[in-house]
Amino acid sequence: MTLCGGRPRHEVRYSRFLEGKGAMDLLHDSGAKMVQYLQVNYKSSQDWFMFVSFAADLRNTFFVFFPIWFHLCEAVGIKLIWVAVIGDWLNLVFKWILFGQRPYWWVHDTDYYNNTSAPVIEQYPVTCETGPGSPSGHAMGAAGVYYVMVTAVLSILLRKSHAGCFQNRFLHTLLWAAFWAVQTCVCLSRVFLAAHFPHQVIAGVIAGMAVAEAFDHIPAIYKTSLKRYLYTTLFLFAFALGFYLLLKALGVDLLWPMEKAKRWCSKPEWIHIDTTPFAGLLRNLGIFCGLGLALNSRMYQESCRGKQGAQVTFRLYCIISCLIVLHLFDIFKPPTKVELLFYVLSFCKSAVVPLTAVGIIPYCVTLLLKEEKKIL
């Protein structure tokens, strides 16, 4: 059968496929040149970009931002977890659908440079991510988390402020300028490190802000029961696993990025199992499940919800204790030799984080303060 000016249908489809592939190759080529430009002209900023990439990891949200915000304003702490976990889960689903390339392997794997020289791209210890590249998880997570924190600070300060319109507008402009400065640094760091193309980090920022904004209109997250936390955890895991198995049954290999990473990463030791999609999924679901258990625990009810829960001294003790204990706890790394064991231990380790910050430490601080009062 001939269609479209006498051309066979399959030729039309193939032509359109080549046009789409050509457009993506041009986009990837411009992104690879951007990576090369940053690496050549800002090589002295290598340590800064690596630090920014480390700071933008969601692990810092769970181990640093969450305990601080939870004991300053519980609602903001809870919202941070929801935005971070659901946002990263959506990021995983988007990556499995979009099949995004990463610069560090694309420049070697593509046939786009058959007749020309490919851009020379350097790799770093944090370059060799093992999942698809689009959208950027670092950019999406940082955008969502910082969006929550900026809007929370604005809400608190403007509610308590008696300043005039000019002062409020100045504060609003200052905080959002800081937000965009952080996002720019995160995006540039991920591009510099050759982990992402520019369009992937831009998509990540937009998606992260959208997730955070969506949770502004879902007040039910602050009064969610333990049953709903557990059901949501099971749903997120079952959906991701079911989606993975469905695509696998259809002949879609979702582990293709791992093969690319092993083939093109400069040093094998730079490939880490904790960058795989399921490692991130189970880590986040552990945090989510642990938060549900903590908020519905007796320790939380007797400490944070008790008489001392509103005292500034109690909250400061909790914040300092949480940061110290969680930092020490984060030193423990699950063994990676047995993959299944690593996933299970990662889930359990993550679940302990909110249990410690919300239940165990506040309860211990409450007991210590009571003993201190008895002594005095």
CSV table of C-alpha atoms in Angstrom, one decimal:
chain,number,residue,atom,x,y,z
A,1,MET,CA,0.0,0.0,0.0
A,2,THR,CA,1.3,3.4,-0.9
A,3,LEU,CA,0.4,6.6,0.9
A,4,CYS,CA,1.7,10.2,1.3
A,5,GLY,CA,2.6,11.0,-2.3
A,6,GLY,CA,3.1,7.4,-3.4
A,7,ARG,CA,5.6,6.5,-0.7
A,8,PRO,CA,5.1,3.2,1.2
A,9,ARG,CA,3.9,3.6,4.8
A,10,HIS,CA,6.9,1.9,6.3
A,11,GLU,CA,9.2,4.3,4.4
A,12,VAL,CA,7.3,7.3,5.8
A,13,ARG,CA,7.6,5.9,9.3
A,14,TYR,CA,11.3,5.2,8.9
A,15,SER,CA,11.9,8.7,7.5
A,16,ARG,CA,10.1,10.3,10.5
A,17,PHE,CA,12.2,8.1,12.9
A,18,LEU,CA,15.4,9.3,11.3
A,19,GLU,CA,14.2,12.9,11.5
A,20,GLY,CA,13.5,12.4,15.2
A,21,LYS,CA,16.9,10.7,15.8
A,22,GLY,CA,18.6,13.4,13.9
A,23,ALA,CA,17.0,16.1,16.1
A,24,MET,CA,18.0,14.3,19.2
A,25,ASP,CA,21.6,13.8,17.9
A,26,LEU,CA,21.8,17.5,17.3
A,27,LEU,CA,20.5,18.2,20.8
A,28,HIS,CA,23.0,15.7,22.3
A,29,ASP,CA,25.8,17.1,20.2
A,30,SER,CA,25.2,20.7,21.4
A,31,GLY,CA,25.0,19.3,25.0
A,32,ALA,CA,28.3,17.4,24.7
A,33,LYS,CA,30.0,20.6,23.4
A,34,MET,CA,28.6,22.4,26.4
A,35,VAL,CA,30.1,19.8,28.7
A,36,GLN,CA,33.4,20.2,26.9
A,37,TYR,CA,33.3,24.0,27.2
A,38,LEU,CA,32.6,23.9,30.9
A,39,GLN,CA,35.4,21.3,31.6
A,40,VAL,CA,37.9,23.2,29.5
A,41,ASN,CA,37.1,26.7,30.8
A,42,TYR,CA,36.2,26.0,34.4
A,43,LYS,CA,38.5,23.1,35.2
A,44,SER,CA,39.7,25.0,38.3
A,45,SER,CA,36.2,24.7,39.7
A,46,GLN,CA,36.1,20.9,39.6
A,47,ASP,CA,36.1,20.5,43.4
A,48,TRP,CA,33.2,23.1,43.7
A,49,PHE,CA,31.1,21.3,41.1
A,50,MET,CA,31.7,17.9,42.8
A,51,PHE,CA,30.7,19.4,46.1
A,52,VAL,CA,27.5,20.9,44.7
A,53,SER,CA,26.6,17.5,43.1
A,54,PHE,CA,27.2,15.8,46.5
A,55,ALA,CA,25.1,18.5,48.3
A,56,ALA,CA,22.2,18.1,45.9
A,57,ASP,CA,21.9,14.4,46.6
A,58,LEU,CA,18.6,13.5,48.3
A,59,ARG,CA,20.6,11.8,51.0
A,60,ASN,CA,21.3,15.2,52.5
A,61,THR,CA,17.6,16.0,52.5
A,62,PHE,CA,16.9,12.9,54.7
A,63,PHE,CA,20.0,13.2,56.9
A,64,VAL,CA,20.2,17.0,57.3
A,65,PHE,CA,17.3,19.1,56.1
A,66,PHE,CA,14.5,16.8,57.3
A,67,PRO,CA,15.6,16.6,61.0
A,68,ILE,CA,16.2,20.4,61.1
A,69,TRP,CA,12.9,21.3,59.6
A,70,PHE,CA,10.9,18.7,61.4
A,71,HIS,CA,11.8,20.1,64.8
A,72,LEU,CA,11.4,23.6,63.6
A,73,CYS,CA,8.1,23.1,61.8
A,74,GLU,CA,6.7,19.6,61.6
A,75,ALA,CA,4.6,20.3,58.6
A,76,VAL,CA,7.5,21.4,56.5
A,77,GLY,CA,9.6,18.4,57.5
A,78,ILE,CA,6.8,16.0,56.5
A,79,LYS,CA,6.3,17.8,53.2
A,80,LEU,CA,10.0,17.5,52.4
A,81,ILE,CA,9.8,13.8,52.7
A,82,TRP,CA,6.7,13.5,50.5
A,83,VAL,CA,8.1,15.8,47.8
A,84,ALA,CA,11.5,14.1,47.9
A,85,VAL,CA,10.1,10.5,47.8
A,86,ILE,CA,7.3,11.0,45.3
A,87,GLY,CA,9.4,13.2,43.2
A,88,ASP,CA,12.2,10.7,43.0
A,89,TRP,CA,9.7,7.9,42.3
A,90,LEU,CA,8.2,9.9,39.4
A,91,ASN,CA,11.8,10.6,38.2
A,92,LEU,CA,12.4,6.9,38.0
A,93,VAL,CA,9.2,6.3,36.0
A,94,PHE,CA,10.1,9.2,33.6
A,95,LYS,CA,13.6,7.8,33.1
A,96,TRP,CA,12.2,4.4,32.2
A,97,ILE,CA,9.9,6.0,29.6
A,98,LEU,CA,12.2,8.6,28.1
A,99,PHE,CA,15.4,6.5,27.8
A,100,GLY,CA,17.7,9.5,28.2
A,101,GLN,CA,21.3,9.1,27.3
A,102,ARG,CA,24.2,10.5,29.4
A,103,PRO,CA,27.1,12.5,27.9
A,104,TYR,CA,29.9,10.4,29.2
A,105,TRP,CA,28.8,7.3,27.3
A,106,TRP,CA,26.9,9.0,24.4
A,107,VAL,CA,30.0,10.6,22.8
A,108,HIS,CA,31.6,7.1,22.6
A,109,ASP,CA,28.6,5.1,21.7
A,110,THR,CA,26.9,7.2,19.0
A,111,ASP,CA,27.6,7.0,15.3
A,112,TYR,CA,27.0,10.7,14.9
A,113,TYR,CA,30.7,11.4,14.8
A,114,ASN,CA,31.6,8.9,12.2
A,115,ASN,CA,33.1,11.6,9.9
A,116,THR,CA,34.2,14.0,12.6
A,117,SER,CA,36.0,13.9,15.9
A,118,ALA,CA,33.8,13.6,19.0
A,119,PRO,CA,34.1,16.2,21.8
A,120,VAL,CA,36.7,15.1,24.4
A,121,ILE,CA,34.9,14.7,27.7
A,122,GLU,CA,36.5,13.9,31.1
A,123,GLN,CA,35.0,11.7,33.7
A,124,TYR,CA,35.1,12.1,37.5
A,125,PRO,CA,34.3,9.8,40.5
A,126,VAL,CA,30.7,10.9,40.5
A,127,THR,CA,30.1,10.8,36.7
A,128,CYS,CA,29.3,7.2,36.1
A,129,GLU,CA,25.6,7.1,37.0
A,130,THR,CA,24.0,3.8,36.0
A,131,GLY,CA,20.4,4.9,35.3
A,132,PRO,CA,18.9,6.7,32.3
A,133,GLY,CA,19.6,10.4,32.1
A,134,SER,CA,16.4,12.2,31.6
A,135,PRO,CA,15.2,14.0,33.6
A,136,SER,CA,18.1,14.7,36.0
A,137,GLY,CA,17.4,13.3,39.4
A,138,HIS,CA,19.7,15.7,41.2
A,139,ALA,CA,18.1,18.7,39.5
A,140,MET,CA,14.6,17.4,40.1
A,141,GLY,CA,15.3,16.6,43.8
A,142,ALA,CA,17.1,19.9,44.5
A,143,ALA,CA,14.4,21.9,42.8
A,144,GLY,CA,11.6,20.2,44.7
A,145,VAL,CA,13.3,20.3,48.1
A,146,TYR,CA,14.5,23.9,47.9
A,147,TYR,CA,11.1,25.0,46.5
A,148,VAL,CA,9.5,23.6,49.7
A,149,MET,CA,12.1,25.3,52.0
A,150,VAL,CA,11.9,28.7,50.2
A,151,THR,CA,8.1,28.8,50.3
A,152,ALA,CA,8.2,27.7,53.9
A,153,VAL,CA,10.6,30.4,55.0
A,154,LEU,CA,8.6,33.0,53.1
A,155,SER,CA,5.4,31.9,54.7
A,156,ILE,CA,6.8,31.9,58.2
A,157,LEU,CA,8.6,35.3,57.9
A,158,LEU,CA,5.9,37.1,56.1
A,159,ARG,CA,3.3,35.8,58.5
A,160,LYS,CA,5.2,37.1,61.5
A,161,SER,CA,6.6,40.2,59.8
A,162,HIS,CA,5.1,43.7,60.3
A,163,ALA,CA,7.4,45.2,57.6
A,164,GLY,CA,6.1,47.3,54.7
A,165,CYS,CA,5.4,46.2,51.2
A,166,PHE,CA,8.9,47.1,50.0
A,167,GLN,CA,10.6,45.0,52.7
A,168,ASN,CA,8.4,42.0,52.0
A,169,ARG,CA,9.1,42.3,48.3
A,170,PHE,CA,12.8,42.6,48.9
A,171,LEU,CA,12.7,39.4,51.1
A,172,HIS,CA,10.7,37.6,48.5
A,173,THR,CA,13.2,38.6,45.7
A,174,LEU,CA,16.2,37.7,47.8
A,175,LEU,CA,15.0,34.2,48.7
A,176,TRP,CA,13.9,33.3,45.1
A,177,ALA,CA,17.2,34.7,43.8
A,178,ALA,CA,19.0,32.3,46.2
A,179,PHE,CA,16.8,29.5,45.0
A,180,TRP,CA,17.7,30.1,41.4
A,181,ALA,CA,21.3,30.5,42.2
A,182,VAL,CA,21.3,27.0,43.9
A,183,GLN,CA,19.5,25.5,40.9
A,184,THR,CA,21.9,27.0,38.4
A,185,CYS,CA,24.9,25.6,40.4
A,186,VAL,CA,23.3,22.2,40.5
A,187,CYS,CA,22.5,22.2,36.8
A,188,LEU,CA,26.0,23.4,35.9
A,189,SER,CA,27.6,20.8,38.2
A,190,ARG,CA,25.7,17.9,36.6
A,191,VAL,CA,26.6,19.1,33.1
A,192,PHE,CA,30.3,19.8,34.0
A,193,LEU,CA,30.6,16.2,35.5
A,194,ALA,CA,29.2,14.8,32.2
A,195,ALA,CA,26.4,13.1,34.0
A,196,HIS,CA,23.6,15.0,32.2
A,197,PHE,CA,22.9,17.0,29.1
A,198,PRO,CA,21.6,20.6,29.6
A,199,HIS,CA,18.1,19.8,28.5
A,200,GLN,CA,17.9,17.0,31.1
A,201,VAL,CA,18.7,19.2,34.0
A,202,ILE,CA,16.3,21.9,32.8
A,203,ALA,CA,13.6,19.3,32.6
A,204,GLY,CA,14.5,18.1,36.1
A,205,VAL,CA,14.1,21.6,37.6
A,206,ILE,CA,10.7,22.1,36.0
A,207,ALA,CA,9.5,18.7,37.1
A,208,GLY,CA,10.8,19.2,40.7
A,209,MET,CA,9.1,22.5,41.1
A,210,ALA,CA,5.8,21.0,39.7
A,211,VAL,CA,5.9,18.2,42.2
A,212,ALA,CA,6.5,20.6,45.1
A,213,GLU,CA,3.8,23.0,44.0
A,214,ALA,CA,1.4,20.1,43.7
A,215,PHE,CA,1.9,19.1,47.3
A,216,ASP,CA,1.0,22.7,48.3
A,217,HIS,CA,-2.6,21.6,47.5
A,218,ILE,CA,-2.6,18.3,49.2
A,219,PRO,CA,-3.1,19.0,53.0
A,220,ALA,CA,-4.0,15.3,53.7
A,221,ILE,CA,-0.3,14.4,53.8
A,222,TYR,CA,0.0,16.0,57.3
A,223,LYS,CA,-2.6,13.7,58.9
A,224,THR,CA,-2.0,10.4,57.1
A,225,SER,CA,-2.5,7.2,59.1
A,226,LEU,CA,0.1,4.4,59.4
A,227,LYS,CA,-2.1,2.2,57.2
A,228,ARG,CA,-2.1,4.8,54.4
A,229,TYR,CA,1.7,5.1,54.7
A,230,LEU,CA,2.1,1.4,54.4
A,231,TYR,CA,-0.4,1.1,51.5
A,232,THR,CA,1.3,4.0,49.6
A,233,THR,CA,4.7,2.4,50.1
A,234,LEU,CA,3.4,-1.0,48.7
A,235,PHE,CA,1.7,0.8,45.8
A,236,LEU,CA,4.8,2.7,44.8
A,237,PHE,CA,7.0,-0.4,44.9
A,238,ALA,CA,4.4,-2.6,43.2
A,239,PHE,CA,3.9,-0.1,40.4
A,240,ALA,CA,7.6,0.4,39.8
A,241,LEU,CA,8.2,-3.4,39.8
A,242,GLY,CA,5.2,-4.1,37.7
A,243,PHE,CA,6.1,-1.5,35.2
A,244,TYR,CA,9.6,-2.9,35.0
A,245,LEU,CA,8.4,-6.4,34.5
A,246,LEU,CA,5.8,-5.3,31.9
A,247,LEU,CA,8.5,-3.5,29.8
A,248,LYS,CA,10.8,-6.5,30.2
A,249,ALA,CA,8.0,-8.8,28.9
A,250,LEU,CA,7.6,-6.5,25.9
A,251,GLY,CA,11.3,-6.9,25.1
A,252,VAL,CA,12.4,-3.6,26.6
A,253,ASP,CA,15.7,-3.9,28.5
A,254,LEU,CA,15.7,-1.3,31.3
A,255,LEU,CA,19.2,-2.3,32.4
A,256,TRP,CA,20.8,-1.0,29.2
A,257,PRO,CA,22.3,2.0,31.1
A,258,MET,CA,24.3,-0.3,33.3
A,259,GLU,CA,25.8,-1.9,30.2
A,260,LYS,CA,26.7,1.5,28.9
A,261,ALA,CA,28.2,2.5,32.2
A,262,LYS,CA,30.4,-0.6,32.4
A,263,ARG,CA,31.5,-0.2,28.9
A,264,TRP,CA,32.4,3.5,28.8
A,265,CYS,CA,33.2,4.4,32.4
A,266,SER,CA,36.9,5.3,32.8
A,267,LYS,CA,37.3,3.4,36.0
A,268,PRO,CA,35.3,0.4,37.2
A,269,GLU,CA,35.4,1.5,40.8
A,270,TRP,CA,33.4,4.7,39.9
A,271,ILE,CA,30.4,2.5,39.2
A,272,HIS,CA,28.3,2.2,42.4
A,273,ILE,CA,25.4,-0.1,43.0
A,274,ASP,CA,23.6,2.7,45.0
A,275,THR,CA,23.2,4.7,41.8
A,276,THR,CA,21.0,2.0,40.2
A,277,PRO,CA,17.2,2.7,39.9
A,278,PHE,CA,16.1,0.1,42.4
A,279,ALA,CA,18.6,1.1,45.0
A,280,GLY,CA,17.2,4.6,44.9
A,281,LEU,CA,13.7,3.3,44.9
A,282,LEU,CA,14.1,1.1,48.0
A,283,ARG,CA,16.1,3.8,49.8
A,284,ASN,CA,13.3,6.3,49.4
A,285,LEU,CA,10.6,3.9,50.2
A,286,GLY,CA,12.4,3.0,53.4
A,287,ILE,CA,12.4,6.7,54.4
A,288,PHE,CA,8.7,7.0,53.6
A,289,CYS,CA,7.7,3.8,55.5
A,290,GLY,CA,9.9,4.9,58.4
A,291,LEU,CA,8.2,8.2,58.6
A,292,GLY,CA,4.8,6.6,58.8
A,293,LEU,CA,6.0,4.3,61.6
A,294,ALA,CA,7.6,7.2,63.5
A,295,LEU,CA,4.6,9.6,63.3
A,296,ASN,CA,2.3,6.9,64.6
A,297,SER,CA,4.7,5.7,67.4
A,298,ARG,CA,4.2,6.1,71.1
A,299,MET,CA,7.6,7.7,71.4
A,300,TYR,CA,6.6,10.5,69.1
A,301,GLN,CA,3.3,11.0,70.9
A,302,GLU,CA,5.0,11.3,74.3
A,303,SER,CA,7.8,13.6,73.2
A,304,CYS,CA,7.1,15.8,70.2
A,305,ARG,CA,3.4,15.9,71.0
A,306,GLY,CA,3.9,16.2,74.8
A,307,LYS,CA,4.3,19.3,76.9
A,308,GLN,CA,8.0,19.7,76.1
A,309,GLY,CA,7.4,19.5,72.4
A,310,ALA,CA,6.8,23.2,72.0
A,311,GLN,CA,9.8,24.3,74.0
A,312,VAL,CA,12.7,25.8,72.1
A,313,THR,CA,15.3,24.0,74.3
A,314,PHE,CA,13.7,20.7,73.5
A,315,ARG,CA,13.8,21.4,69.8
A,316,LEU,CA,17.4,22.6,69.7
A,317,TYR,CA,18.5,19.5,71.6
A,318,CYS,CA,16.6,17.3,69.2
A,319,ILE,CA,18.1,19.0,66.1
A,320,ILE,CA,21.7,18.8,67.4
A,321,SER,CA,21.3,15.2,68.6
A,322,CYS,CA,19.7,14.2,65.3
A,323,LEU,CA,22.5,15.7,63.1
A,324,ILE,CA,25.2,14.0,65.2
A,325,VAL,CA,23.6,10.6,65.4
A,326,LEU,CA,22.5,10.5,61.8
A,327,HIS,CA,25.9,11.5,60.6
A,328,LEU,CA,27.4,8.7,62.5
A,329,PHE,CA,24.7,6.3,61.3
A,330,ASP,CA,25.4,7.3,57.7
A,331,ILE,CA,28.9,6.0,58.0
A,332,PHE,CA,27.5,2.5,57.9
A,333,LYS,CA,27.4,1.3,54.3
A,334,PRO,CA,25.5,-1.9,53.4
A,335,PRO,CA,27.7,-4.6,51.8
A,336,THR,CA,27.4,-4.6,48.0
A,337,LYS,CA,28.6,-8.2,47.2
A,338,VAL,CA,25.1,-9.7,47.4
A,339,GLU,CA,22.7,-7.4,45.5
A,340,LEU,CA,19.5,-8.5,47.2
A,341,LEU,CA,21.0,-8.2,50.6
A,342,PHE,CA,22.2,-4.7,49.7
A,343,TYR,CA,18.7,-3.6,48.7
A,344,VAL,CA,17.1,-5.0,51.9
A,345,LEU,CA,19.6,-3.4,54.2
A,346,SER,CA,19.3,-0.1,52.3
A,347,PHE,CA,15.6,-0.1,52.9
A,348,CYS,CA,16.0,-0.9,56.6
A,349,LYS,CA,18.8,1.7,57.0
A,350,SER,CA,16.6,4.3,55.4
A,351,ALA,CA,13.6,3.4,57.6
A,352,VAL,CA,15.6,3.9,60.7
A,353,VAL,CA,16.4,7.5,59.8
A,354,PRO,CA,13.0,9.0,60.4
A,355,LEU,CA,12.4,6.6,63.3
A,356,THR,CA,15.5,8.0,64.9
A,357,ALA,CA,14.8,11.7,64.1
A,358,VAL,CA,11.1,11.7,64.9
A,359,GLY,CA,10.7,9.0,67.6
A,360,ILE,CA,13.9,7.7,69.3
A,361,ILE,CA,15.9,10.9,69.8
A,362,PRO,CA,13.0,13.2,70.9
A,363,TYR,CA,11.9,10.5,73.4
A,364,CYS,CA,15.4,10.2,74.8
A,365,VAL,CA,15.7,14.0,75.0
A,366,THR,CA,12.4,14.1,76.8
A,367,LEU,CA,13.6,11.6,79.4
A,368,LEU,CA,16.9,13.5,79.9
A,369,LEU,CA,15.1,16.8,80.4
A,370,LYS,CA,12.8,15.2,82.9
A,371,GLU,CA,15.8,13.8,84.9
A,372,GLU,CA,17.4,17.2,84.7
A,373,LYS,CA,14.3,18.8,86.3
A,374,LYS,CA,14.3,16.2,89.1
A,375,ILE,CA,17.9,17.0,89.9
A,376,LEU,CA,17.3,20.7,89.9
